[in-house]
Every structure is written in C-alpha cells, then in structure tokens.
Short mmCIF file of C-alpha atoms and ligand atoms in Angstrom, two decimals:
data_model
loop_
_atom_site.label_atom_id
_atom_site.label_comp_id
_atom_site.label_asym_id
_atom_site.label_seq_id
_atom_site.Cartn_x
_atom_site.Cartn_y
_atom_site.Cartn_z
CA MET K 1380 0.00 0.00 0.00
CA LEU K 1381 2.73 2.41 0.95
CA GLU K 1382 4.63 1.49 -2.20
CA ALA K 1383 1.60 2.49 -4.26
CA MET K 1384 1.74 5.90 -2.58
CA GLY K 1385 5.40 6.22 -3.48
CA ILE K 1386 6.71 5.48 0.00
CA ARG K 1387 9.95 3.56 -0.22
CA LEU K 1388 9.82 0.13 1.38
CA TRP K 1389 12.72 -1.47 3.18
CA GLY K 1390 13.28 -5.12 4.02
CA PRO K 1391 14.26 -8.46 2.52
CA ALA K 1392 13.20 -8.66 -1.10
CA ASP K 1393 10.86 -11.58 -0.49
CA GLU K 1394 9.03 -9.61 2.21
CA VAL K 1395 8.42 -6.48 0.14
CA ALA K 1396 5.16 -6.74 -1.73
CA THR K 1397 5.02 -5.66 -5.35
CA GLU K 1398 1.23 -5.43 -5.42
CA PRO K 1399 -0.99 -3.40 -3.06
CA LYS K 1400 -2.29 -5.48 -0.17
CA PRO K 1401 -5.74 -5.15 1.43
CA PRO K 1402 -5.84 -2.22 3.86
CA VAL K 1403 -5.42 -2.72 7.56
CA ALA K 1404 -7.20 -1.04 10.42
CA PRO K 1405 -5.65 2.11 11.89
CA PRO K 1406 -4.19 1.94 15.39
CA ALA K 1407 -6.67 2.80 18.15
CA SER K 1408 -4.44 5.70 19.18
CA LYS K 1409 -5.38 7.45 15.94
CA LEU K 1410 -9.10 7.43 16.65
CA SER K 1411 -10.92 10.37 18.13
CA ALA K 1412 -12.74 10.05 21.43
CA GLY K 1413 -15.97 9.35 19.57
CA ASN K 1414 -14.48 6.40 17.72
CA ARG K 1415 -12.33 4.76 20.33
CA GLY K 1416 -15.11 2.39 21.40
CA ALA K 1417 -14.66 0.27 18.27
CA SER K 1418 -12.55 -2.78 18.97
CA ALA K 1419 -9.47 -3.34 16.87
CA SER K 1420 -10.73 -6.68 15.60
CA ARG K 1421 -14.12 -5.35 14.58
CA ALA K 1422 -12.51 -2.37 12.93
CA GLY K 1423 -10.29 -4.70 10.94
CA VAL K 1424 -13.21 -6.69 9.53
CA ASP K 1425 -15.28 -3.63 8.67
CA PHE K 1426 -12.29 -1.86 7.26
CA ALA K 1427 -11.76 -4.58 4.69
CA ARG K 1428 -15.47 -4.74 3.88
CA THR K 1429 -15.71 -1.02 3.25
CA ALA K 1430 -12.57 -1.04 1.16
CA ARG K 1431 -14.08 -3.71 -1.10
CA GLY K 1432 -16.99 -1.41 -1.82
CA ASP K 1433 -19.67 -3.95 -0.82
CA SER K 1434 -20.82 -2.00 2.21
CA PRO K 1435 -23.23 0.94 2.51
CA ALA K 1436 -20.28 2.95 1.16
CA SER K 1437 -21.78 2.45 -2.29
CA PRO K 1438 -23.66 5.43 -3.80
CA ARG K 1439 -27.02 6.06 -2.24
CA SER K 1440 -30.29 6.38 -4.11
CA ALA K 1441 -32.84 9.07 -3.36
CA GLY K 1442 -36.05 7.88 -1.78
CA ALA K 1443 -39.56 8.48 -3.03
CA GLY K 1444 -40.63 12.05 -2.61
CA ALA K 1445 -37.01 13.31 -2.50
CA PRO K 1446 -36.49 16.80 -3.87
CA ASP K 1447 -35.24 17.09 -7.44
CA VAL K 1448 -31.57 16.59 -6.63
CA PRO K 1449 -30.28 16.60 -10.24
CA ALA K 1450 -32.00 19.95 -10.81
CA ALA K 1451 -30.45 21.31 -7.61
CA TRP K 1452 -27.01 20.18 -8.77
CA GLN K 1453 -27.48 21.76 -12.18
CA ALA K 1454 -28.61 25.04 -10.65
CA LEU K 1455 -25.63 25.12 -8.30
CA ALA K 1456 -23.11 24.30 -11.05
CA ASP K 1457 -24.66 26.95 -13.30
CA GLU K 1458 -24.47 29.48 -10.50
CA ALA K 1459 -20.76 28.75 -9.98
CA ALA K 1460 -20.08 28.95 -13.72
CA SER K 1461 -21.38 32.51 -13.87
CA CYS K 1462 -20.30 33.59 -10.38
CA THR K 1463 -18.53 36.93 -9.96
CA ARG K 1464 -18.76 37.00 -6.16
CA CYS K 1465 -15.00 37.39 -5.69
CA ALA K 1466 -12.00 38.60 -7.67
CA LEU K 1467 -10.95 35.08 -8.68
CA CYS K 1468 -13.55 35.12 -11.44
CA ALA K 1469 -11.32 37.51 -13.41
CA GLY K 1470 -8.51 35.02 -13.99
CA ARG K 1471 -10.36 31.76 -14.52
CA THR K 1472 -10.87 29.98 -17.80
CA ARG K 1473 -13.96 28.47 -16.21
CA ALA K 1474 -15.19 27.55 -12.77
CA VAL K 1475 -13.97 24.09 -11.73
CA PHE K 1476 -16.96 22.72 -9.90
CA ASP K 1477 -16.55 19.02 -9.13
CA THR K 1478 -15.86 15.52 -10.36
CA GLY K 1479 -16.59 12.00 -9.18
CA HIS K 1480 -19.86 10.69 -7.80
CA ARG K 1481 -22.40 13.08 -6.30
CA GLN K 1482 -23.80 10.48 -3.91
CA ALA K 1483 -20.49 9.20 -2.59
CA ASP K 1484 -19.73 8.52 1.05
CA TRP K 1485 -16.34 10.19 0.63
CA MET K 1486 -16.09 13.88 -0.18
CA ILE K 1487 -12.58 15.16 -0.86
CA VAL K 1488 -11.90 18.89 -0.71
CA GLY K 1489 -8.76 20.57 -2.02
CA ASP K 1490 -7.81 24.22 -1.75
CA ALA K 1491 -8.18 25.73 -5.23
CA PRO K 1492 -8.01 24.63 -8.86
CA GLU K 1493 -4.49 24.40 -10.24
CA ALA K 1494 -3.65 25.49 -13.80
CA ASP K 1495 -4.22 21.92 -15.04
CA ASP K 1496 -7.64 21.87 -13.37
CA ASP K 1497 -8.51 25.23 -14.92
CA ARG K 1498 -7.65 23.91 -18.38
CA ALA K 1499 -9.43 20.58 -17.94
CA ALA K 1500 -12.39 21.92 -15.94
CA GLU K 1501 -11.82 19.09 -13.48
CA PRO K 1502 -10.45 19.11 -9.91
CA PHE K 1503 -7.11 17.35 -9.43
CA ALA K 1504 -6.51 16.94 -13.15
CA GLY K 1505 -2.69 17.16 -13.03
CA ARG K 1506 0.16 15.35 -11.31
CA THR K 1507 -1.14 16.10 -7.81
CA GLY K 1508 -4.32 14.40 -8.92
CA ARG K 1509 -2.39 11.35 -10.08
CA LEU K 1510 -0.81 10.99 -6.65
CA LEU K 1511 -4.21 11.44 -5.03
CA ASP K 1512 -5.73 8.81 -7.34
CA ASN K 1513 -2.92 6.40 -6.40
CA MET K 1514 -3.52 6.97 -2.70
CA LEU K 1515 -7.26 6.45 -3.09
CA ALA K 1516 -6.80 3.36 -5.24
CA VAL K 1517 -4.92 1.67 -2.40
CA LEU K 1518 -8.21 1.85 -0.46
CA ARG K 1519 -10.13 0.86 -3.60
CA LEU K 1520 -11.61 4.32 -3.86
CA GLY K 1521 -11.70 6.31 -7.08
CA ARG K 1522 -13.31 9.15 -8.98
CA SER K 1523 -14.23 6.95 -11.93
CA ALA K 1524 -16.91 4.29 -12.14
CA ALA K 1525 -14.28 1.57 -12.57
CA PRO K 1526 -15.26 -1.88 -11.26
CA ARG K 1527 -14.13 -2.64 -7.69
CA LEU K 1528 -13.66 1.05 -6.92
CA THR K 1529 -15.92 2.74 -4.38
CA PRO K 1530 -16.66 6.17 -5.84
CA VAL K 1531 -15.62 9.44 -4.25
CA TYR K 1532 -16.66 13.04 -4.84
CA LEU K 1533 -14.00 15.73 -5.34
CA THR K 1534 -14.14 19.50 -5.26
CA HIS K 1535 -12.13 22.50 -4.09
CA ALA K 1536 -12.79 25.09 -1.40
CA VAL K 1537 -12.84 27.77 -4.12
CA LYS K 1538 -13.95 27.01 -7.65
CA CYS K 1539 -11.74 29.42 -9.59
CA HIS K 1540 -8.00 29.17 -10.29
CA PRO K 1541 -6.09 31.88 -8.39
CA PRO K 1542 -3.62 33.90 -10.48
CA GLY K 1543 -0.04 32.69 -10.26
CA SER K 1544 -1.28 29.63 -8.37
CA ARG K 1545 -1.29 31.61 -5.13
CA GLY K 1546 -3.42 30.38 -2.26
CA PRO K 1547 -6.97 31.70 -1.93
CA GLU K 1548 -7.38 34.67 0.42
CA ASP K 1549 -9.71 34.65 3.42
CA GLY K 1550 -12.35 36.77 1.65
CA GLU K 1551 -12.30 34.46 -1.36
CA LEU K 1552 -12.77 31.40 0.84
CA ALA K 1553 -15.68 33.12 2.58
CA ALA K 1554 -17.26 34.15 -0.73
CA CYS K 1555 -17.12 30.60 -2.10
CA GLU K 1556 -18.19 28.84 1.09
CA THR K 1557 -21.83 29.02 -0.01
CA PHE K 1558 -21.04 26.57 -2.81
CA LEU K 1559 -19.07 24.24 -0.56
CA ARG K 1560 -21.80 24.14 2.07
CA ARG K 1561 -24.46 23.41 -0.54
CA GLN K 1562 -22.31 20.65 -2.05
CA VAL K 1563 -22.00 19.01 1.36
CA GLU K 1564 -25.78 19.24 1.82
CA LEU K 1565 -26.41 17.59 -1.53
CA VAL K 1566 -23.75 14.87 -1.31
CA GLN K 1567 -24.41 14.05 2.36
CA PRO K 1568 -21.02 12.31 2.71
CA ARG K 1569 -20.07 10.11 5.63
CA VAL K 1570 -16.65 11.72 5.76
CA ILE K 1571 -14.92 14.77 4.31
CA LEU K 1572 -11.20 14.56 3.64
CA ALA K 1573 -9.70 18.07 3.71
CA LEU K 1574 -6.48 18.22 1.71
CA GLY K 1575 -4.15 20.90 3.04
CA ARG K 1576 -4.33 23.89 5.35
CA VAL K 1577 -6.55 26.03 3.13
CA ALA K 1578 -9.20 23.33 2.67
CA ALA K 1579 -9.14 22.68 6.42
CA GLN K 1580 -9.50 26.40 7.08
CA ALA K 1581 -12.49 26.64 4.73
CA LEU K 1582 -14.22 23.75 6.48
CA LEU K 1583 -13.16 24.26 10.08
CA GLY K 1584 -12.62 28.00 10.26
CA ARG K 1585 -9.22 27.42 11.84
CA ALA K 1586 -6.13 28.89 10.18
CA GLU K 1587 -3.71 26.48 11.85
CA PRO K 1588 -0.94 24.37 10.31
CA ILE K 1589 -2.15 21.01 9.09
CA GLY K 1590 0.15 19.36 11.62
CA ARG K 1591 -2.12 20.62 14.40
CA LEU K 1592 -5.35 19.60 12.69
CA ARG K 1593 -4.53 16.18 11.28
CA GLY K 1594 -4.85 12.91 13.19
CA GLN K 1595 -8.29 13.68 14.65
CA VAL K 1596 -11.91 13.88 13.54
CA HIS K 1597 -13.50 17.34 13.27
CA ARG K 1598 -17.00 18.33 12.13
CA TYR K 1599 -18.43 20.50 9.37
CA ALA K 1600 -22.22 20.88 9.19
CA GLY K 1601 -22.44 17.71 11.26
CA VAL K 1602 -20.22 15.69 8.90
CA PRO K 1603 -16.93 14.18 10.18
CA VAL K 1604 -13.87 15.89 8.72
CA VAL K 1605 -10.35 14.46 8.59
CA ALA K 1606 -7.62 16.90 7.59
CA THR K 1607 -4.39 15.79 5.98
CA HIS K 1608 -1.54 16.98 3.80
CA HIS K 1609 -2.26 18.25 0.28
CA PRO K 1610 -0.86 15.97 -2.47
CA LEU K 1611 1.25 18.88 -3.75
CA PHE K 1612 2.93 19.03 -0.34
CA LEU K 1613 3.49 15.28 -0.46
CA LEU K 1614 5.22 15.61 -3.82
CA ARG K 1615 7.62 18.09 -2.24
CA GLN K 1616 7.93 16.36 1.14
CA PRO K 1617 7.61 12.61 0.47
CA GLU K 1618 8.46 11.81 4.08
CA ALA K 1619 5.02 13.16 5.04
CA LYS K 1620 3.29 10.39 3.07
CA ALA K 1621 3.25 8.12 6.10
CA GLU K 1622 1.21 10.71 8.01
CA ALA K 1623 -1.15 11.07 5.05
CA TRP K 1624 -1.59 7.31 5.07
CA ASP K 1625 -2.49 7.39 8.77
CA ASP K 1626 -5.09 10.07 8.03
CA LEU K 1627 -6.60 8.06 5.18
CA CYS K 1628 -6.90 5.09 7.53
CA LEU K 1629 -8.62 7.34 10.08
CA ALA K 1630 -11.07 8.58 7.43
CA LEU K 1631 -11.83 5.02 6.35
CA GLU K 1632 -12.41 3.97 9.93
CA THR K 1633 -14.74 6.97 10.34
CA VAL K 1634 -16.80 5.90 7.31
CA THR K 1635 -16.97 2.36 8.63
CA VAL K 1636 -18.12 3.39 12.09
CA SER K 1637 -20.79 5.74 10.70
CA SER K 1638 -22.03 2.96 8.38
CA ASP K 1639 -22.62 0.76 11.42
CA THR K 1640 -24.67 3.31 13.36
FE1 SF4 Y 350 -17.49 32.74 -7.26
FE2 SF4 Y 350 -16.11 30.96 -5.85
FE3 SF4 Y 350 -15.23 31.69 -8.28
FE4 SF4 Y 350 -15.11 33.43 -6.23
S1 SF4 Y 350 -13.98 31.46 -6.41
S2 SF4 Y 350 -15.84 33.87 -8.32
S3 SF4 Y 350 -16.98 32.90 -5.08
S4 SF4 Y 350 -17.14 30.58 -7.83
#
C-alpha cells in the first residue's frame, strides 16, 4: 500500500510486496474520542469490507418524494459557472466545480483549482491528482466508475483558479463557502477529507498548520472531517506520506463506524 503511494519500502526482497495489499485497520491511538469504542478486531473486519466497496459505502439512491436533486445540482453548477462573487472570477478559464460521484460517502476537498484543473475543468486533473488517485486506489476508492472502486466526490474550497497559483485569500474562501456548504448538503457524505491547510481552514474555520489539525476527527455541518496533507505538499515532502496514510486510515475507519450506526 505504501509502495503504491510512493513510499519507499525497506526489508528483505521476499518480504516487500510488489502489489498493493488489502488495507489494515488504523491503530486505536489514531481514533478520536468518539471512535475509540470500536474494537481493533471489529474495525479490521469492517475496514476490509468497506474497502471492497460492498458496504453501505456504495452510492445512495434518493427515496420516493425526495427533492429534485439533479436539478439542484445543475442550478448550483450553473451558479458557480457565472459567479462573480470574488476577484478570482477575473482570472479563470472556467469555474472548476466538481468531479466524481455526487452520492459518494467520501467527499474530498482541495484548496483551489491548479492550472491543469482550470484547463481541464476538473479538480485534481494534473500530477497532484495522479498521486491522489494512487492513494485512493490503495483503499479501492476512485473518482471513476471503474469496477471494484468505491466512488468518491471531489471538489475544491474555491472554484476558480487563483492567479499565479497563489493560495486563496480569506475573503475568497468566505465568498465561495456558499457553494461548498451546498455541495455538502447535496452529497451528504459520511466523511470529508480536507487536503491541506486552506481546505481545512475553509471547512473548520481554523487557520492552523495542518500538523495541528490532522490525526483527529472534526466536524463540518455535522459531517466528520479528517484533515491531511495536500498531495502537492506530499510531492515536495515525500516523508510526510506516512502521516497522510495514517489520516486516510482514520477517514476510512470513520466511514466504517458511521455505516454501522
Ligand atoms: Fe465565485 Fe467561488 Fe469563483 Fe469566487 S472562487 S468567483 S466565489 S465561484
């Protein structure tokens, strides 16, 4: 698993796997107070089940009498496409709204569209996205509808590419939060994975380094939030991949526990 994330493995050649192995449960010390009641053995079983995608982690269907969700999505995407609420609209090619499955249990939030995203009109379209896809694939999660992959939903805290690839400013995050909140309401995820300090700030309202926010479960609009390093940071600081892996395990455990309750 770590090899698939680009983490170098050490040990006798016959003990180093060349293919990803099934995921293992995170250590109990990584769980928040609300999750610590789950036994390690139970967590291990459920962890594997969720990773296979044959649990309630599969996309949900709307019940009878549900509001017209597709129409709500279209209206929200259209609103973002024509939005001029902050200065970022001036430099975008187009608003980068979302990708993946809109009824996924996993919602993944980055900071802002990169230049590749702006060109492709898709979040995480470039090399940071390839690393993210590799990390998710280890847990059998993915943005595509490929067989054996449990779908995820991806978006950014702001929908427009900042000039010079600078980080979004506080006012821009606040202006775009309406879209993020509505996306969470429509997706109704079981967990939100916040990638990087800016995404965590947008969701948690706390401008702290990711090192202080990761490793625990927060809440946004009642939904559990796990913060971790942004893939771009991991490309520059590969030694942080082990921490990102711990956080992914914590998010998976959070989905599993919420599926059981
Ligand atoms: Fe509107 Fe968000 Fe784009 Fe700002 S970043 S113009 S608030 S869609």
